[in-house]
mmCIF file of C-alpha atoms and ligand atoms in Angstrom:
data_model
loop_
_atom_site.group_PDB
_atom_site.id
_atom_site.type_symbol
_atom_site.label_atom_id
_atom_site.label_comp_id
_atom_site.label_asym_id
_atom_site.label_seq_id
_atom_site.Cartn_x
_atom_site.Cartn_y
_atom_site.Cartn_z
ATOM 1 C CA UNK W 12 -24.664 -19.877 17.081
ATOM 2 C CA UNK W 13 -23.758 -19.426 13.147
ATOM 3 C CA UNK W 14 -25.599 -16.157 12.158
ATOM 4 C CA UNK W 15 -27.558 -15.330 9.100
ATOM 5 C CA UNK W 16 -27.238 -11.916 7.499
ATOM 6 C CA UNK W 17 -29.489 -11.235 4.628
ATOM 7 C CA UNK W 18 -28.337 -9.141 1.185
ATOM 8 C CA UNK W 19 -31.923 -7.619 0.544
ATOM 9 C CA UNK W 20 -30.037 -5.893 -2.953
ATOM 10 C CA UNK W 21 -32.015 -8.419 -5.211
ATOM 11 C CA UNK W 22 -35.305 -6.825 -3.691
ATOM 12 C CA UNK W 23 -34.321 -3.515 -4.957
ATOM 13 C CA UNK W 24 -32.843 -5.091 -8.228
ATOM 14 C CA UNK W 25 -36.478 -6.134 -8.910
ATOM 15 C CA UNK W 26 -37.569 -2.507 -8.155
ATOM 16 C CA UNK W 27 -35.090 -0.880 -10.135
ATOM 17 C CA UNK W 28 -36.139 -2.910 -13.268
ATOM 18 C CA UNK W 29 -39.445 -1.200 -13.306
ATOM 19 C CA UNK W 30 -38.664 2.064 -11.478
ATOM 20 C CA UNK W 31 -35.237 3.201 -12.325
ATOM 21 C CA UNK W 32 -34.804 6.826 -11.479
ATOM 22 C CA UNK W 33 -38.348 7.205 -9.587
ATOM 23 C CA UNK W 34 -38.175 8.250 -6.048
ATOM 24 C CA UNK W 35 -40.508 4.998 -4.991
ATOM 25 C CA UNK W 36 -41.792 1.777 -6.247
ATOM 26 C CA UNK W 37 -42.006 -2.021 -5.490
ATOM 27 C CA UNK W 38 -40.702 -4.062 -4.032
ATOM 28 C CA UNK W 39 -39.693 -2.300 -0.928
ATOM 29 C CA UNK W 40 -35.862 -3.519 0.084
ATOM 30 C CA UNK W 41 -37.069 -1.669 3.560
ATOM 31 C CA UNK W 42 -40.253 -3.665 4.013
ATOM 32 C CA UNK W 43 -38.287 -7.344 3.135
ATOM 33 C CA UNK W 44 -35.806 -6.485 5.682
ATOM 34 C CA UNK W 45 -38.661 -6.243 8.189
ATOM 35 C CA UNK W 46 -39.780 -9.299 7.016
ATOM 36 C CA UNK W 47 -36.424 -11.224 7.090
ATOM 37 C CA UNK W 48 -35.762 -9.613 10.572
ATOM 38 C CA UNK W 49 -39.117 -11.223 12.086
ATOM 39 C CA UNK W 50 -38.361 -14.386 10.696
ATOM 40 C CA UNK W 51 -35.422 -14.355 12.680
ATOM 41 C CA UNK W 52 -32.232 -13.309 10.851
ATOM 42 C CA UNK W 53 -29.218 -11.861 12.723
ATOM 43 C CA UNK W 54 -28.614 -8.735 10.152
ATOM 44 C CA UNK W 55 -29.326 -6.929 7.020
ATOM 45 C CA UNK W 56 -26.564 -6.602 4.182
ATOM 46 C CA UNK W 57 -27.031 -4.156 1.859
ATOM 47 C CA UNK W 58 -24.862 -2.874 -0.718
ATOM 48 C CA UNK W 59 -24.515 0.814 -2.192
ATOM 49 C CA UNK W 60 -22.988 0.584 -5.169
ATOM 50 C CA UNK W 61 -21.172 3.795 -6.663
ATOM 51 C CA UNK W 62 -23.439 3.094 -10.212
ATOM 52 C CA UNK W 63 -26.555 2.673 -7.529
ATOM 53 C CA UNK W 64 -28.021 -0.074 -9.594
ATOM 54 C CA UNK W 65 -29.836 -1.621 -6.867
ATOM 55 C CA UNK W 66 -29.917 -0.036 -3.416
ATOM 56 C CA UNK W 67 -30.283 3.657 -3.788
ATOM 57 C CA UNK W 68 -29.432 6.048 -0.694
ATOM 58 C CA UNK W 69 -32.744 6.347 0.453
ATOM 59 C CA UNK W 70 -32.893 2.542 1.265
ATOM 60 C CA UNK W 71 -29.815 2.589 3.718
ATOM 61 C CA UNK W 72 -30.899 5.422 5.609
ATOM 62 C CA UNK W 73 -34.369 3.967 5.993
ATOM 63 C CA UNK W 74 -32.572 0.822 6.910
ATOM 64 C CA UNK W 75 -30.444 2.189 9.708
ATOM 65 C CA UNK W 76 -33.757 4.158 11.291
ATOM 66 C CA UNK W 77 -36.049 1.549 10.844
ATOM 67 C CA UNK W 78 -34.197 -2.021 11.272
ATOM 68 C CA UNK W 79 -32.951 -2.325 14.925
ATOM 69 C CA UNK W 80 -30.750 -5.366 13.951
ATOM 70 C CA UNK W 81 -26.973 -5.340 12.911
ATOM 71 C CA UNK W 82 -26.885 -3.135 9.795
ATOM 72 C CA UNK W 83 -23.495 -4.540 7.223
ATOM 73 C CA UNK W 84 -22.834 -1.807 4.237
ATOM 74 C CA UNK W 85 -21.268 -3.340 1.809
ATOM 75 C CA UNK W 86 -19.550 -0.718 -0.097
ATOM 76 C CA UNK W 87 -16.242 -0.248 -2.667
ATOM 77 C CA UNK W 88 -13.791 1.827 -0.791
ATOM 78 C CA UNK W 89 -14.372 4.954 -2.828
ATOM 79 C CA UNK W 90 -14.144 8.656 -0.904
ATOM 80 C CA UNK W 91 -17.961 9.388 -2.045
ATOM 81 C CA UNK W 92 -19.303 6.188 -0.424
ATOM 82 C CA UNK W 93 -16.781 6.314 2.698
ATOM 83 C CA UNK W 94 -18.452 9.736 3.518
ATOM 84 C CA UNK W 95 -21.941 8.039 2.936
ATOM 85 C CA UNK W 96 -20.725 5.256 5.149
ATOM 86 C CA UNK W 97 -19.547 7.841 7.967
ATOM 87 C CA UNK W 98 -22.740 9.703 7.949
ATOM 88 C CA UNK W 99 -25.047 6.228 7.974
ATOM 89 C CA UNK W 100 -23.214 4.999 10.967
ATOM 90 C CA UNK W 101 -24.206 1.086 10.029
ATOM 91 C CA UNK W 102 -22.268 -1.412 12.363
ATOM 92 C CA UNK W 103 -19.868 -2.940 10.117
ATOM 93 C CA UNK W 104 -18.961 -2.007 6.454
ATOM 94 C CA UNK W 105 -17.719 -4.941 4.128
ATOM 95 C CA UNK W 106 -15.418 -3.322 1.708
ATOM 96 C CA UNK W 107 -15.868 -5.043 -1.611
ATOM 97 C CA UNK W 108 -13.993 -4.518 -4.997
ATOM 98 C CA UNK W 109 -16.377 -2.814 -7.660
ATOM 99 C CA UNK W 110 -16.416 -3.135 -11.162
ATOM 100 C CA UNK W 111 -18.960 -1.538 -13.368
ATOM 101 C CA UNK W 112 -19.697 -4.191 -15.886
ATOM 102 C CA UNK W 113 -19.914 -7.124 -13.667
ATOM 103 C CA UNK W 114 -23.266 -8.851 -12.786
ATOM 104 C CA UNK W 115 -22.299 -9.217 -9.298
ATOM 105 C CA UNK W 116 -19.512 -8.895 -7.010
ATOM 106 C CA UNK W 117 -17.079 -10.955 -8.863
ATOM 107 C CA UNK W 118 -13.649 -11.396 -7.029
ATOM 108 C CA UNK W 119 -12.216 -10.614 -3.617
ATOM 109 C CA UNK W 120 -10.322 -7.418 -2.616
ATOM 110 C CA UNK W 121 -6.647 -7.092 -3.710
ATOM 111 C CA UNK W 122 -5.747 -6.398 -0.357
ATOM 112 C CA UNK W 123 -1.872 -6.558 -0.919
ATOM 113 C CA UNK W 124 -2.137 -3.812 -3.759
ATOM 114 C CA UNK W 125 -4.455 -1.702 -2.071
ATOM 115 C CA UNK W 126 -2.935 -2.079 1.500
ATOM 116 C CA UNK W 127 -2.246 1.822 2.179
ATOM 117 C CA UNK W 128 -5.719 2.871 1.475
ATOM 118 C CA UNK W 129 -7.703 0.077 2.893
ATOM 119 C CA UNK W 130 -5.518 0.535 5.990
ATOM 120 C CA UNK W 131 -6.947 4.665 6.070
ATOM 121 C CA UNK W 132 -10.360 3.571 6.025
ATOM 122 C CA UNK W 133 -9.995 0.961 8.384
ATOM 123 C CA UNK W 134 -8.948 3.307 10.597
ATOM 124 C CA UNK W 135 -11.414 6.009 9.811
ATOM 125 C CA UNK W 136 -14.519 3.773 10.129
ATOM 126 C CA UNK W 137 -13.058 2.101 13.609
ATOM 127 C CA UNK W 138 -12.520 5.328 14.942
ATOM 128 C CA UNK W 139 -16.503 6.187 14.230
ATOM 129 C CA UNK W 140 -17.333 2.982 16.149
ATOM 130 C CA UNK W 141 -17.690 1.003 12.812
ATOM 131 C CA UNK W 142 -16.578 -2.379 12.526
ATOM 132 C CA UNK W 143 -14.500 -3.435 9.774
ATOM 133 C CA UNK W 144 -14.734 -6.626 6.906
ATOM 134 C CA UNK W 145 -12.720 -7.341 4.204
ATOM 135 C CA UNK W 146 -14.495 -9.516 1.149
ATOM 136 C CA UNK W 147 -11.298 -11.683 0.289
ATOM 137 C CA UNK W 148 -10.907 -14.661 -1.595
ATOM 138 C CA UNK W 149 -9.696 -17.711 0.461
ATOM 139 C CA UNK W 150 -6.333 -17.528 -0.049
ATOM 140 C CA UNK W 151 -2.992 -16.850 2.890
ATOM 141 C CA UNK W 152 -1.609 -13.629 1.621
ATOM 142 C CA UNK W 153 -5.347 -11.978 1.365
ATOM 143 C CA UNK W 154 -6.001 -13.376 4.832
ATOM 144 C CA UNK W 155 -2.502 -12.092 6.358
ATOM 145 C CA UNK W 156 -2.657 -8.849 4.830
ATOM 146 C CA UNK W 157 -6.021 -8.247 6.149
ATOM 147 C CA UNK W 158 -4.723 -9.196 9.674
ATOM 148 C CA UNK W 159 -2.031 -6.751 8.953
ATOM 149 C CA UNK W 160 -4.456 -3.701 7.918
ATOM 150 C CA UNK W 161 -6.171 -4.340 11.297
ATOM 151 C CA UNK W 162 -9.257 -5.595 10.022
ATOM 152 C CA UNK W 163 -12.104 -7.062 12.692
ATOM 153 C CA UNK W 164 -13.655 -9.591 10.145
ATOM 154 C CA UNK W 165 -12.802 -11.282 7.107
ATOM 155 C CA UNK W 166 -15.667 -12.421 4.755
ATOM 156 C CA UNK W 167 -14.175 -15.310 2.300
ATOM 157 C CA UNK W 168 -15.457 -15.296 -0.865
ATOM 158 C CA UNK W 169 -17.453 -18.747 -1.428
ATOM 159 C CA UNK W 170 -18.126 -17.637 -5.323
ATOM 160 C CA UNK W 171 -15.570 -20.381 -6.760
ATOM 161 C CA UNK W 172 -17.296 -22.957 -3.857
ATOM 162 C CA UNK W 173 -20.547 -22.345 -4.844
ATOM 163 C CA UNK W 174 -19.337 -22.754 -8.800
ATOM 164 C CA UNK W 175 -17.473 -26.207 -8.334
ATOM 165 C CA UNK W 176 -20.372 -27.334 -5.880
ATOM 166 C CA UNK W 177 -21.462 -30.240 -8.393
ATOM 167 C CA UNK W 178 -17.807 -31.055 -9.428
ATOM 168 C CA UNK W 179 -16.582 -33.353 -6.539
ATOM 169 C CA UNK W 180 -12.640 -32.717 -7.146
ATOM 170 C CA UNK W 181 -13.220 -28.879 -7.630
ATOM 171 C CA UNK W 182 -15.536 -28.469 -4.441
ATOM 172 C CA UNK W 183 -13.156 -30.478 -2.592
ATOM 173 C CA UNK W 184 -10.414 -28.244 -3.594
ATOM 174 C CA UNK W 185 -12.448 -24.991 -2.941
ATOM 175 C CA UNK W 186 -13.759 -26.065 0.267
ATOM 176 C CA UNK W 187 -10.049 -27.010 1.378
ATOM 177 C CA UNK W 188 -9.098 -23.542 0.433
ATOM 178 C CA UNK W 189 -12.130 -22.396 2.826
ATOM 179 C CA UNK W 190 -11.078 -24.337 5.457
ATOM 180 C CA UNK W 191 -7.231 -23.147 5.446
ATOM 181 C CA UNK W 192 -8.251 -19.578 4.826
ATOM 182 C CA UNK W 193 -10.394 -19.807 7.695
ATOM 183 C CA UNK W 194 -8.133 -21.132 10.415
ATOM 184 C CA UNK W 195 -5.442 -19.106 9.550
ATOM 185 C CA UNK W 196 -7.584 -16.135 10.017
ATOM 186 C CA UNK W 197 -8.663 -17.453 13.108
ATOM 187 C CA UNK W 198 -4.999 -17.538 14.329
ATOM 188 C CA UNK W 199 -4.555 -14.257 13.205
ATOM 189 C CA UNK W 200 -7.103 -13.112 15.576
ATOM 190 C CA UNK W 201 -9.821 -12.352 12.424
ATOM 191 C CA UNK W 202 -13.164 -13.106 12.834
ATOM 192 C CA UNK W 203 -14.309 -14.867 9.627
ATOM 193 C CA UNK W 204 -17.609 -14.460 7.347
ATOM 194 C CA UNK W 205 -18.641 -16.243 4.333
ATOM 195 C CA UNK W 206 -20.902 -15.393 1.780
ATOM 196 C CA UNK W 207 -21.733 -15.259 -2.315
ATOM 197 C CA UNK W 208 -23.422 -17.788 -4.077
ATOM 198 C CA UNK W 209 -24.743 -19.712 -1.040
ATOM 199 C CA UNK W 210 -27.968 -21.871 -1.431
ATOM 200 C CA UNK W 211 -29.997 -24.308 -0.080
ATOM 201 C CA UNK W 212 -28.152 -27.115 -1.527
ATOM 202 C CA UNK W 213 -24.530 -26.167 -1.027
ATOM 203 C CA UNK W 214 -24.850 -25.018 2.615
ATOM 204 C CA UNK W 215 -24.841 -28.401 4.364
ATOM 205 C CA UNK W 216 -20.882 -29.160 2.863
ATOM 206 C CA UNK W 217 -19.936 -25.446 4.360
ATOM 207 C CA UNK W 218 -20.440 -26.674 7.765
ATOM 208 C CA UNK W 219 -16.952 -28.343 7.476
ATOM 209 C CA UNK W 220 -15.410 -24.602 7.499
ATOM 210 C CA UNK W 221 -14.492 -23.845 10.873
ATOM 211 C CA UNK W 222 -14.755 -20.818 12.825
ATOM 212 C CA UNK W 223 -17.369 -19.300 10.677
ATOM 213 C CA UNK W 224 -19.423 -16.216 12.622
ATOM 214 C CA UNK W 225 -21.897 -15.185 9.682
ATOM 215 C CA UNK W 226 -23.064 -15.979 6.392
ATOM 216 C CA UNK W 227 -23.898 -13.437 3.695
ATOM 217 C CA UNK W 228 -26.739 -14.398 1.573
ATOM 218 C CA UNK W 229 -28.895 -13.046 -0.477
ATOM 219 C CA UNK W 230 -30.217 -14.482 -4.145
ATOM 220 C CA UNK W 231 -31.105 -17.692 -3.474
ATOM 221 C CA UNK W 232 -33.444 -16.438 -0.225
ATOM 222 C CA UNK W 233 -35.050 -13.909 -2.552
ATOM 223 C CA UNK W 234 -35.478 -16.262 -5.329
ATOM 224 C CA UNK W 235 -36.854 -19.001 -3.125
ATOM 225 C CA UNK W 236 -39.138 -16.183 -1.413
ATOM 226 C CA UNK W 237 -41.040 -15.570 -4.755
ATOM 227 C CA UNK W 238 -42.161 -18.775 -4.429
ATOM 228 C CA UNK W 239 -42.535 -19.477 -0.981
ATOM 229 C CA UNK W 240 -42.692 -16.412 0.748
ATOM 230 C CA UNK W 241 -39.957 -14.328 2.455
ATOM 231 C CA UNK W 242 -40.662 -15.735 5.985
ATOM 232 C CA UNK W 243 -40.508 -19.306 4.702
ATOM 233 C CA UNK W 244 -37.529 -18.894 2.642
ATOM 234 C CA UNK W 245 -35.600 -17.041 5.592
ATOM 235 C CA UNK W 246 -36.757 -20.083 8.197
ATOM 236 C CA UNK W 247 -35.580 -22.913 5.646
ATOM 237 C CA UNK W 248 -32.102 -21.111 5.539
ATOM 238 C CA UNK W 249 -31.873 -20.698 9.291
ATOM 239 C CA UNK W 250 -32.735 -24.233 9.309
ATOM 240 C CA UNK W 251 -30.111 -25.642 7.264
ATOM 241 C CA UNK W 252 -27.533 -23.456 9.032
ATOM 242 C CA UNK W 253 -28.937 -25.046 12.718
ATOM 243 C CA UNK W 254 -26.293 -27.713 14.244
ATOM 244 C CA UNK W 255 -23.247 -25.875 12.850
ATOM 245 C CA UNK W 256 -20.194 -26.361 15.084
ATOM 246 C CA UNK W 257 -17.224 -23.795 14.491
HETATM 247 N N1 LIG A 17 -21.164 -11.059 0.507
HETATM 248 C C1 LIG A 17 -20.865 -10.183 -0.715
HETATM 249 C C2 LIG A 17 -19.821 -9.365 -0.068
HETATM 250 C C3 LIG A 17 -21.320 -9.841 -1.602
HETATM 251 O O1 LIG A 17 -20.879 -8.932 -2.551
HETATM 252 C C4 LIG A 17 -22.836 -10.645 -1.857
HETATM 253 C C5 LIG A 17 -23.214 -10.773 -3.109
HETATM 254 O O2 LIG A 17 -23.989 -9.205 -3.409
HETATM 255 C C6 LIG A 17 -22.980 -11.480 -1.197
HETATM 256 C C7 LIG A 17 -22.210 -11.903 0.018
HETATM 257 C C8 LIG A 17 -24.490 -12.765 -1.398
HETATM 258 O O3 LIG A 17 -24.219 -13.114 -2.320
HETATM 259 P P1 LIG A 17 -25.854 -14.044 -3.020
HETATM 260 O O4 LIG A 17 -26.648 -13.004 -3.690
HETATM 261 O O5 LIG A 17 -24.857 -14.654 -4.168
HETATM 262 O O6 LIG A 17 -26.170 -14.855 -1.781
#
């Protein structure tokens, strides 16, 4: 069954718009995560950014304490955050590139260039019982380098696919890249996740990408929740994922 991990950063973004610098405020991402889990999602994803623009340290430690389901910590491969992850012990970390001025994670990791430091962190996490996923663009070099490093998962960046979705040619090109990357990753022994920009409209076509284990989706679910409520927004997404054949 294709699993749904819900990225709850966007809930924290709304809170920080009003309560930045305070140690409290609403909406609470942990309360939102509880609703998502009750509605049937399979995991919670949170990105503790170095600039702490949305999720705060207290959020991830509260999530770890309160949420029984699989916790995926998205993070940069930066010493401060690595130390926090070792203390937090999420089930899995997803290593992502971070740029201060980006609105959201804009590209995949440069695995080839950062091979050595990524391999060191991968080993450290695995030794602590934490699985490692690498957020990469769907290209062969990144997939092969991820396998060499020994990651358990890759998360294929679906941002370009989402951007091109309304353009038939662009969409087919991006879909082909995702299919090829998923096939290569599977042959290389990697488990395959995907995420970024996925929504209620572009999900059905993504069913053509094989070997997917989990989708990480945030913005579209939190946005829809504003009008229909979180439980219904989660359920609608789960319904669209049903019937996926890996
Ligand atoms: N996966 C990763 C690695 C991400 O950085 C993000 C964005 O925070 C997501 C998934 C979810 O993207 P979206 O919010 O567009 O659904």
